[in-house]
Coordinates of N, CA, C and O in Angstrom, one line a residue:
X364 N 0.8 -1.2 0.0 CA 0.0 0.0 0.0 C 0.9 1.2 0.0 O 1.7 1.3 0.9
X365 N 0.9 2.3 -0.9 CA 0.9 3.3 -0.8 C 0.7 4.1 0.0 O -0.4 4.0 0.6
X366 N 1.6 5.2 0.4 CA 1.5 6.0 1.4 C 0.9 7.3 0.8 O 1.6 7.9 0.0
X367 N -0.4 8.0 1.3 CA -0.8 9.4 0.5 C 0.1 10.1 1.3 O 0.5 9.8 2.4
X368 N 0.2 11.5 0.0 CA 1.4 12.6 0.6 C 0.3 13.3 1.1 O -0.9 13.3 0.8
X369 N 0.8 13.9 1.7 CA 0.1 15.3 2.7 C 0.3 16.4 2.1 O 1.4 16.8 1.6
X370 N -0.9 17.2 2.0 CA -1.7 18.2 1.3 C -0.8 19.1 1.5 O -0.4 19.4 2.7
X371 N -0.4 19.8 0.3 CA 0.7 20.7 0.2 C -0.1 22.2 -0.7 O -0.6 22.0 -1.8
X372 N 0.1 24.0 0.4 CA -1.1 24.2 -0.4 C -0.1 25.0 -1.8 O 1.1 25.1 -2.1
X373 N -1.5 25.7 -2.4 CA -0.3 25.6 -3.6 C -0.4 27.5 -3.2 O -1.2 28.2 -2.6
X374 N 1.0 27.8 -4.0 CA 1.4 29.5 -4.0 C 1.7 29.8 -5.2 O 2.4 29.0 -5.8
X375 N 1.2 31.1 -5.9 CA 1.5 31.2 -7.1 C 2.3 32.6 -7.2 O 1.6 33.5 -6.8
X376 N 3.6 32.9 -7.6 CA 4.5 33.9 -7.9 C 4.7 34.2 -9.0 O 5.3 33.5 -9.8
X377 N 4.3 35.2 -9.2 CA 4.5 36.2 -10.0 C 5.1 37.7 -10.1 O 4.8 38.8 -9.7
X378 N 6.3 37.1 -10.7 CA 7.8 38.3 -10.9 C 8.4 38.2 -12.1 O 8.2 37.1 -12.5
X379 N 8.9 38.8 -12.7 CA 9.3 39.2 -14.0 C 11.0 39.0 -14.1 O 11.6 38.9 -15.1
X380 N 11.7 39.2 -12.5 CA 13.1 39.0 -12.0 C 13.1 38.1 -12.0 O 12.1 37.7 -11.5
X381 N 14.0 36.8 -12.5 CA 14.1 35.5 -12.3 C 14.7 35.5 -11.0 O 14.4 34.7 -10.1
X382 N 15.8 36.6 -10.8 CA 16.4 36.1 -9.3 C 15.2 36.2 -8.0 O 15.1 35.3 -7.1
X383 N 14.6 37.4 -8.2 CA 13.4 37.3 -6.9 C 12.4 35.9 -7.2 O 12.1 35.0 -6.5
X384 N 12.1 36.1 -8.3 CA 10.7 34.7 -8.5 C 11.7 33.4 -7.8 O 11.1 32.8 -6.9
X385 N 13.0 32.9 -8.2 CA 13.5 31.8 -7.5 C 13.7 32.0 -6.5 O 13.5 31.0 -5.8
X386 N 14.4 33.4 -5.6 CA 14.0 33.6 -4.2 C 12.7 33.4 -3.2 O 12.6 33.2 -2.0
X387 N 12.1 33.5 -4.2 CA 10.7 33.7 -3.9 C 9.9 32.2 -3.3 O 9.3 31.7 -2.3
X388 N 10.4 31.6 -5.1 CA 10.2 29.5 -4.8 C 10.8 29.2 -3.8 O 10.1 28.6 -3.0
X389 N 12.1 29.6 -3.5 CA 13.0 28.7 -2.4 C 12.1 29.1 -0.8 O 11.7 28.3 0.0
X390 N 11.8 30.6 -0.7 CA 11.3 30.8 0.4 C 9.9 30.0 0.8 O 9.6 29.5 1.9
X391 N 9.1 29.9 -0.2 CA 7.9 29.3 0.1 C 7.7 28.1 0.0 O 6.9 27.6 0.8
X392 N 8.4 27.2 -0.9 CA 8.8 25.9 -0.6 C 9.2 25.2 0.3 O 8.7 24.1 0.6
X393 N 10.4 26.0 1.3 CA 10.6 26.2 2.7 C 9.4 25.8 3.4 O 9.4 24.9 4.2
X394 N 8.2 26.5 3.2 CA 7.1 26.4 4.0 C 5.9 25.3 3.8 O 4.8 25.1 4.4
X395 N 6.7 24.6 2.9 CA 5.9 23.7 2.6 C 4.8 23.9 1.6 O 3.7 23.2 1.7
X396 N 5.0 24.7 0.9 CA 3.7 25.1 -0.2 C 4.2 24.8 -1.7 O 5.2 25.3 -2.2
X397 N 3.3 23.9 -2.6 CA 3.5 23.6 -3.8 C 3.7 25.2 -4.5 O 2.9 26.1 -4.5
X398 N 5.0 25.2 -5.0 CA 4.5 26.8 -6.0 C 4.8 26.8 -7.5 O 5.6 26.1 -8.1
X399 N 3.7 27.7 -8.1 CA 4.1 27.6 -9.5 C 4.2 29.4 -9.9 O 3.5 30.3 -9.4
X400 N 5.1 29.4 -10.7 CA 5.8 30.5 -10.7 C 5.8 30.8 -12.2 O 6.0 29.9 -13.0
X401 N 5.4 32.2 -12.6 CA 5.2 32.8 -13.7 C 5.7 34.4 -13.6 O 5.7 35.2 -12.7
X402 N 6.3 34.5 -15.0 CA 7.0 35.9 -15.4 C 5.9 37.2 -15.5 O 6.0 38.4 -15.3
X403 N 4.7 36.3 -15.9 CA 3.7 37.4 -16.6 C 2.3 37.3 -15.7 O 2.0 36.4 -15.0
X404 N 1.5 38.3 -15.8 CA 0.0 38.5 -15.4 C -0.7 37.3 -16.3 O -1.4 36.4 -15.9
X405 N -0.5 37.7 -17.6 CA -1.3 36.2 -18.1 C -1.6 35.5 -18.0 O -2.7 35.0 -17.9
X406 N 0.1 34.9 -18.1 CA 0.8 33.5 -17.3 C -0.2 32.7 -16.1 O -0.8 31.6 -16.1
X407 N -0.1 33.7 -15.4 CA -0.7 33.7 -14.0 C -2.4 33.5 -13.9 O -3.1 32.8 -13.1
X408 N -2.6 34.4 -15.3 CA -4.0 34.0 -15.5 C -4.7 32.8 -15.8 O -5.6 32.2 -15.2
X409 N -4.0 32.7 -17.1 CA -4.3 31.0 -17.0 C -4.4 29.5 -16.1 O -5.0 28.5 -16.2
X410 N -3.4 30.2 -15.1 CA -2.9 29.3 -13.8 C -4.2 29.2 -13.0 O -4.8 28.1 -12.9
X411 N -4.7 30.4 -12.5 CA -5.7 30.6 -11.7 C -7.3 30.4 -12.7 O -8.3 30.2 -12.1
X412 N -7.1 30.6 -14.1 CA -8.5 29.9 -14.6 C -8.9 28.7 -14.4 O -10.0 28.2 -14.3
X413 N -7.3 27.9 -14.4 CA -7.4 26.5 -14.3 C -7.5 26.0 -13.2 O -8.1 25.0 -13.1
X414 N -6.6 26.8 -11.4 CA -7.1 26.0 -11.0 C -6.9 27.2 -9.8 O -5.9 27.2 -9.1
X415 N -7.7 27.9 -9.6 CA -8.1 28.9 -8.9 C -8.0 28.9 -7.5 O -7.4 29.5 -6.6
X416 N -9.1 27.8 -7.7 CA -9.3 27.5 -5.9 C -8.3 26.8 -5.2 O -8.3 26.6 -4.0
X417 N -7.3 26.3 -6.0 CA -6.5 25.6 -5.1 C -5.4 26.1 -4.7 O -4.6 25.4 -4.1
X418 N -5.0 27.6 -5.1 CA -4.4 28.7 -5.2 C -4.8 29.5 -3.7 O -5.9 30.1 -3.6
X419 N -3.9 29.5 -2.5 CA -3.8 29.2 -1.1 C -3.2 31.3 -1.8 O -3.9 32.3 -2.1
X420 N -1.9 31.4 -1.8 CA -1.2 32.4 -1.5 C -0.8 33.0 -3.0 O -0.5 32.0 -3.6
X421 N -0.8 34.1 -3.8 CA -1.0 34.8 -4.5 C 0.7 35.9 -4.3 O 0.3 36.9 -3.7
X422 N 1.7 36.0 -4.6 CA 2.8 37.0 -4.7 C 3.1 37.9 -5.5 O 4.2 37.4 -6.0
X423 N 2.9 39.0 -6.1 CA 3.1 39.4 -7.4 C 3.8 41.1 -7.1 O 3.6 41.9 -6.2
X424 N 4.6 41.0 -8.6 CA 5.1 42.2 -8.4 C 4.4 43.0 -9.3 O 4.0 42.4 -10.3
X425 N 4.1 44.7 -9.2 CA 3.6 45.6 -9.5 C 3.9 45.4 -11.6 O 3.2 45.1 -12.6
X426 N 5.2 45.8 -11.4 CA 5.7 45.9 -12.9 C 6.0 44.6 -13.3 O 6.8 44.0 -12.7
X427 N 5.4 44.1 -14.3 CA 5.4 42.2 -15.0 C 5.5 42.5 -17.0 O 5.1 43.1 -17.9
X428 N 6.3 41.5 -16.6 CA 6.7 41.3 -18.2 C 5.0 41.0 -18.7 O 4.2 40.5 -17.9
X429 N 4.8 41.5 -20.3 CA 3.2 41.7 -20.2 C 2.8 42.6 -20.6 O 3.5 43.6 -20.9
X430 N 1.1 42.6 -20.5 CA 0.6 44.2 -20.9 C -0.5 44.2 -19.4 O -1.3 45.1 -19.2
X431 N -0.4 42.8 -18.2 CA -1.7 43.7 -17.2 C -0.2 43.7 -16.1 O 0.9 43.3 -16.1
X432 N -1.0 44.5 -15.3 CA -0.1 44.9 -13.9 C -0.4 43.8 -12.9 O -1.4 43.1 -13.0
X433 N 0.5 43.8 -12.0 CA 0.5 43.0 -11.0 C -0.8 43.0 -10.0 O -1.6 42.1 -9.6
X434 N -1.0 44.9 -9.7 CA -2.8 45.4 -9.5 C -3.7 44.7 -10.1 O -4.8 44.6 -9.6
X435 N -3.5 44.2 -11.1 CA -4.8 44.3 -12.3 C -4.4 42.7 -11.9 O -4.8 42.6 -10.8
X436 N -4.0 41.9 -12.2 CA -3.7 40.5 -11.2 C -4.5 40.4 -10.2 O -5.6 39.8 -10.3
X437 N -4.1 41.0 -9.2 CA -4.7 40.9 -7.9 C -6.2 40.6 -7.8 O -6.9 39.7 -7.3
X438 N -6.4 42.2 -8.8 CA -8.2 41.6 -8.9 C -8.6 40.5 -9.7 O -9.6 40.0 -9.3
X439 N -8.1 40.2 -10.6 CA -8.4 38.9 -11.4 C -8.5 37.9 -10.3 O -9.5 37.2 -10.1
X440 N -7.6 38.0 -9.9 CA -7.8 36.5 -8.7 C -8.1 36.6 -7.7 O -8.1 35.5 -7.2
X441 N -8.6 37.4 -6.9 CA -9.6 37.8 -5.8 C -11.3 37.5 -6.8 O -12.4 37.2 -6.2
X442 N -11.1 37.6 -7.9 CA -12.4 37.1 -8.9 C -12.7 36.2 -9.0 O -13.8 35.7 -9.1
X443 N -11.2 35.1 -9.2 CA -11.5 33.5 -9.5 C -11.7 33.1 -7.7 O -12.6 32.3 -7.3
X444 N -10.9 33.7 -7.0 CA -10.6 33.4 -5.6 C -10.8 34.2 -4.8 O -9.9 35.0 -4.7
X445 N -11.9 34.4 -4.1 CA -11.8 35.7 -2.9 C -11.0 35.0 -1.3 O -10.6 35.4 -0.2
X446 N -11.1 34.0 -2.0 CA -10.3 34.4 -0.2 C -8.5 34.0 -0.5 O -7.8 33.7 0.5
X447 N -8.1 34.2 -1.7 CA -6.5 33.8 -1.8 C -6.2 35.0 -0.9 O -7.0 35.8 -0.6
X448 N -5.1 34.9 -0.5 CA -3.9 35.8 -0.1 C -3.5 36.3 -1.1 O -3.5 35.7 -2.2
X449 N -3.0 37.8 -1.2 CA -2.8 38.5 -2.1 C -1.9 39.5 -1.4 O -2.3 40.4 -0.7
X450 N -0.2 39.4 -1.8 CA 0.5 40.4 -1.7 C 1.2 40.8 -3.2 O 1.8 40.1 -4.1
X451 N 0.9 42.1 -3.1 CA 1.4 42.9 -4.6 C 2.5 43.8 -3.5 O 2.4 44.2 -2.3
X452 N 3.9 43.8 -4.5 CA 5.0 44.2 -3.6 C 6.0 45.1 -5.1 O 6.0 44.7 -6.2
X453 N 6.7 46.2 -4.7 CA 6.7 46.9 -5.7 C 8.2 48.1 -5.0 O 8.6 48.3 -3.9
X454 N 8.7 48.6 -6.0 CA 10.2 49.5 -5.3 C 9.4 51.0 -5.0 O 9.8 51.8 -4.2
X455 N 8.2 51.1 -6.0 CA 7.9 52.5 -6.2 C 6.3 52.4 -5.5 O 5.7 51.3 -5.4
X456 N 5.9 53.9 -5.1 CA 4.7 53.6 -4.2 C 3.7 53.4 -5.3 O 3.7 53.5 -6.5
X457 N 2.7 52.8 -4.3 CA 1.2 52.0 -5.2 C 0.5 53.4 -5.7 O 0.0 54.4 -5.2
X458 N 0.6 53.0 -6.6 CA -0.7 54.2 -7.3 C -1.8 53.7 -7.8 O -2.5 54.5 -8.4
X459 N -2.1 52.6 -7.7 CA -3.8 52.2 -8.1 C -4.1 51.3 -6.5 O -3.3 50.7 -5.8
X460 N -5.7 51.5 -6.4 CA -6.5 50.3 -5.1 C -6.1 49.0 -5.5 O -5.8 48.8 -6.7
X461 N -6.0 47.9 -4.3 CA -5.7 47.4 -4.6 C -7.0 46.3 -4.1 O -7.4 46.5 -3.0
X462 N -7.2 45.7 -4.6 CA -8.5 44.8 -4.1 C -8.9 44.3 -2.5 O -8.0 44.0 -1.8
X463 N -10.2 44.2 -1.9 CA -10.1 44.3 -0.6 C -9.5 42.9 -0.1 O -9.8 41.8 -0.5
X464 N -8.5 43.2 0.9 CA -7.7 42.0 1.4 C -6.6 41.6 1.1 O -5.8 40.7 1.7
X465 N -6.4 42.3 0.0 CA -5.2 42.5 -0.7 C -4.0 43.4 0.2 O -4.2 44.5 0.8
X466 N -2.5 42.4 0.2 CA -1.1 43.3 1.4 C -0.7 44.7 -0.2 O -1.2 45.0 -1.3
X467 N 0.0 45.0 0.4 CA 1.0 45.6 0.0 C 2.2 45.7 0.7 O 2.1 46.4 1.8
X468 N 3.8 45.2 0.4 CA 4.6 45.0 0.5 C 5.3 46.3 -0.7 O 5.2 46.4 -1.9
X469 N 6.3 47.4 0.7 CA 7.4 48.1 -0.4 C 8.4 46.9 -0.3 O 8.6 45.9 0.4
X470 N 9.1 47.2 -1.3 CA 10.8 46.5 -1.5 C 11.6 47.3 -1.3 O 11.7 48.2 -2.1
X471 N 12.5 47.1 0.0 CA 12.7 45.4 -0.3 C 12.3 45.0 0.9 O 12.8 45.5 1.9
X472 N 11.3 44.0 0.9 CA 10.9 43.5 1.6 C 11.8 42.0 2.6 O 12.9 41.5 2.2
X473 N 11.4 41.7 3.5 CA 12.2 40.7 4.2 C 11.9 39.6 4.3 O 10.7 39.2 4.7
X474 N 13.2 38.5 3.6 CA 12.4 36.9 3.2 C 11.9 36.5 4.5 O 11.0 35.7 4.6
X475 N 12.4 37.0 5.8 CA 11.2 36.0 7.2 C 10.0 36.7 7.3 O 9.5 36.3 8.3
X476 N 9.3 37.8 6.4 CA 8.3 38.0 6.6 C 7.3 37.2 5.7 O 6.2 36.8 6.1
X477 N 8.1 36.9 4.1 CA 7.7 35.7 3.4 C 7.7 34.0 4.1 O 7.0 33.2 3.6
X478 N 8.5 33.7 5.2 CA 7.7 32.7 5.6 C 7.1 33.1 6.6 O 7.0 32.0 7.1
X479 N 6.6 33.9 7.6 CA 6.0 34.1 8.4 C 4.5 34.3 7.8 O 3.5 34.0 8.4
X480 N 4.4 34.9 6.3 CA 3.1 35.0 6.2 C 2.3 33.2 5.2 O 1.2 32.7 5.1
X481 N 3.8 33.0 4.8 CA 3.4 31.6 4.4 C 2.7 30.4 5.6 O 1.7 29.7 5.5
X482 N 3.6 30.5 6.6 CA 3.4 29.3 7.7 C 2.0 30.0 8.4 O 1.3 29.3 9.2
X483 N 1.7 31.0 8.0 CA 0.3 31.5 8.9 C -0.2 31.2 8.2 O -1.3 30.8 8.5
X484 N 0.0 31.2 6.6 CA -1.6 30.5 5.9 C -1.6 28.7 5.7 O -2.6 28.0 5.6
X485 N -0.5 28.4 5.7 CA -0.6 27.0 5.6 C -0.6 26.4 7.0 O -0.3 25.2 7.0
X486 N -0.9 26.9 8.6 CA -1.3 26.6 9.6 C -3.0 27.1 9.5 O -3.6 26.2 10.2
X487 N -3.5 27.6 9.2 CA -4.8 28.0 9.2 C -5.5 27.1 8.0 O -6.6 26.6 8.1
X488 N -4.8 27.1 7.0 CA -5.4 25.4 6.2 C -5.7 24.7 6.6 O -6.8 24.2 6.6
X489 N -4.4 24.1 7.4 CA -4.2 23.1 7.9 C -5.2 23.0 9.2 O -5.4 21.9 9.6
X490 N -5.7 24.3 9.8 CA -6.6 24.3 10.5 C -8.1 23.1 10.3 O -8.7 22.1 10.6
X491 N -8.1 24.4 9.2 CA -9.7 23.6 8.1 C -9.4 22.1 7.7 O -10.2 21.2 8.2
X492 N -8.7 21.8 7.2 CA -8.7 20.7 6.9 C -8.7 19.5 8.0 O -8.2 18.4 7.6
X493 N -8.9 19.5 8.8 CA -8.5 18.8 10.4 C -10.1 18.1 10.4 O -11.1 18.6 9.9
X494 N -10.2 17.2 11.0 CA -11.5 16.7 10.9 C -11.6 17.0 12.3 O -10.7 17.1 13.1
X495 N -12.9 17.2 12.5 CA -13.8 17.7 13.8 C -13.9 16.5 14.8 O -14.6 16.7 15.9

């Protein structure tokens, strides 16, 4: 018999820097979160058409290879997903709203704040998922 793996939730990054987006994988993988990682808002879009809900934490940077903004992201997937986690993180201040519940992170931001907000959401899954 096979042993099932344990529910790993998923994080989606989106950064246009290859060095921050693989900073980014290494930090959250750390936490135990499947991540899939994209250059573009598109990218990202398609990710979350396909599989939205299973899309736990949400990372994105303001400026993205592309024609939507990291903003314009946010709300896309607060649409497929209202309850993902959503930090848009950026060098220059926010000049557009950013959807409700949505962080904002300036850069440069600190990788133990990236697992501290990862292990609080994959501890609170892991909450839900617990049988009663």
């Amino acid at each position: 018999m096979g042993q099932s793996t344990p529910y790993r939730a998923k994080a989606l990054v989106v950064e246009d820097d290859p060095m921050q987006r693989e900073m980014l994988e290494l930090l959250l993988e750390e936490s135990e979160f499947e991540v899939i990682a994209c250059e573009s808002a598109e990218a990202a879009e398609l990710v979350l058409q396909g599989s939205g809900d299973d899309v736990a934490l949400m990372m994105t940077d303001v400026e993205l290879a592309g024609h939507m903004t990291g903003v314009e992201l946010a709300h896309v997937a607060k649409k497929y997903n209202p309850d993902v986690d959503v930090i848009v993180t950026s060098g220059k201040p926010l000049r557009q709203s950013l959807p409700a519940g949505a962080m904002f992170w300036a850069k440069p931001w600190a990788p133990l704040d990236v697992i501290r907000v990862a292990e609080m959401k994959a501890s609170a899954l892991e909450d839900t998922r617990r049988p009663s």
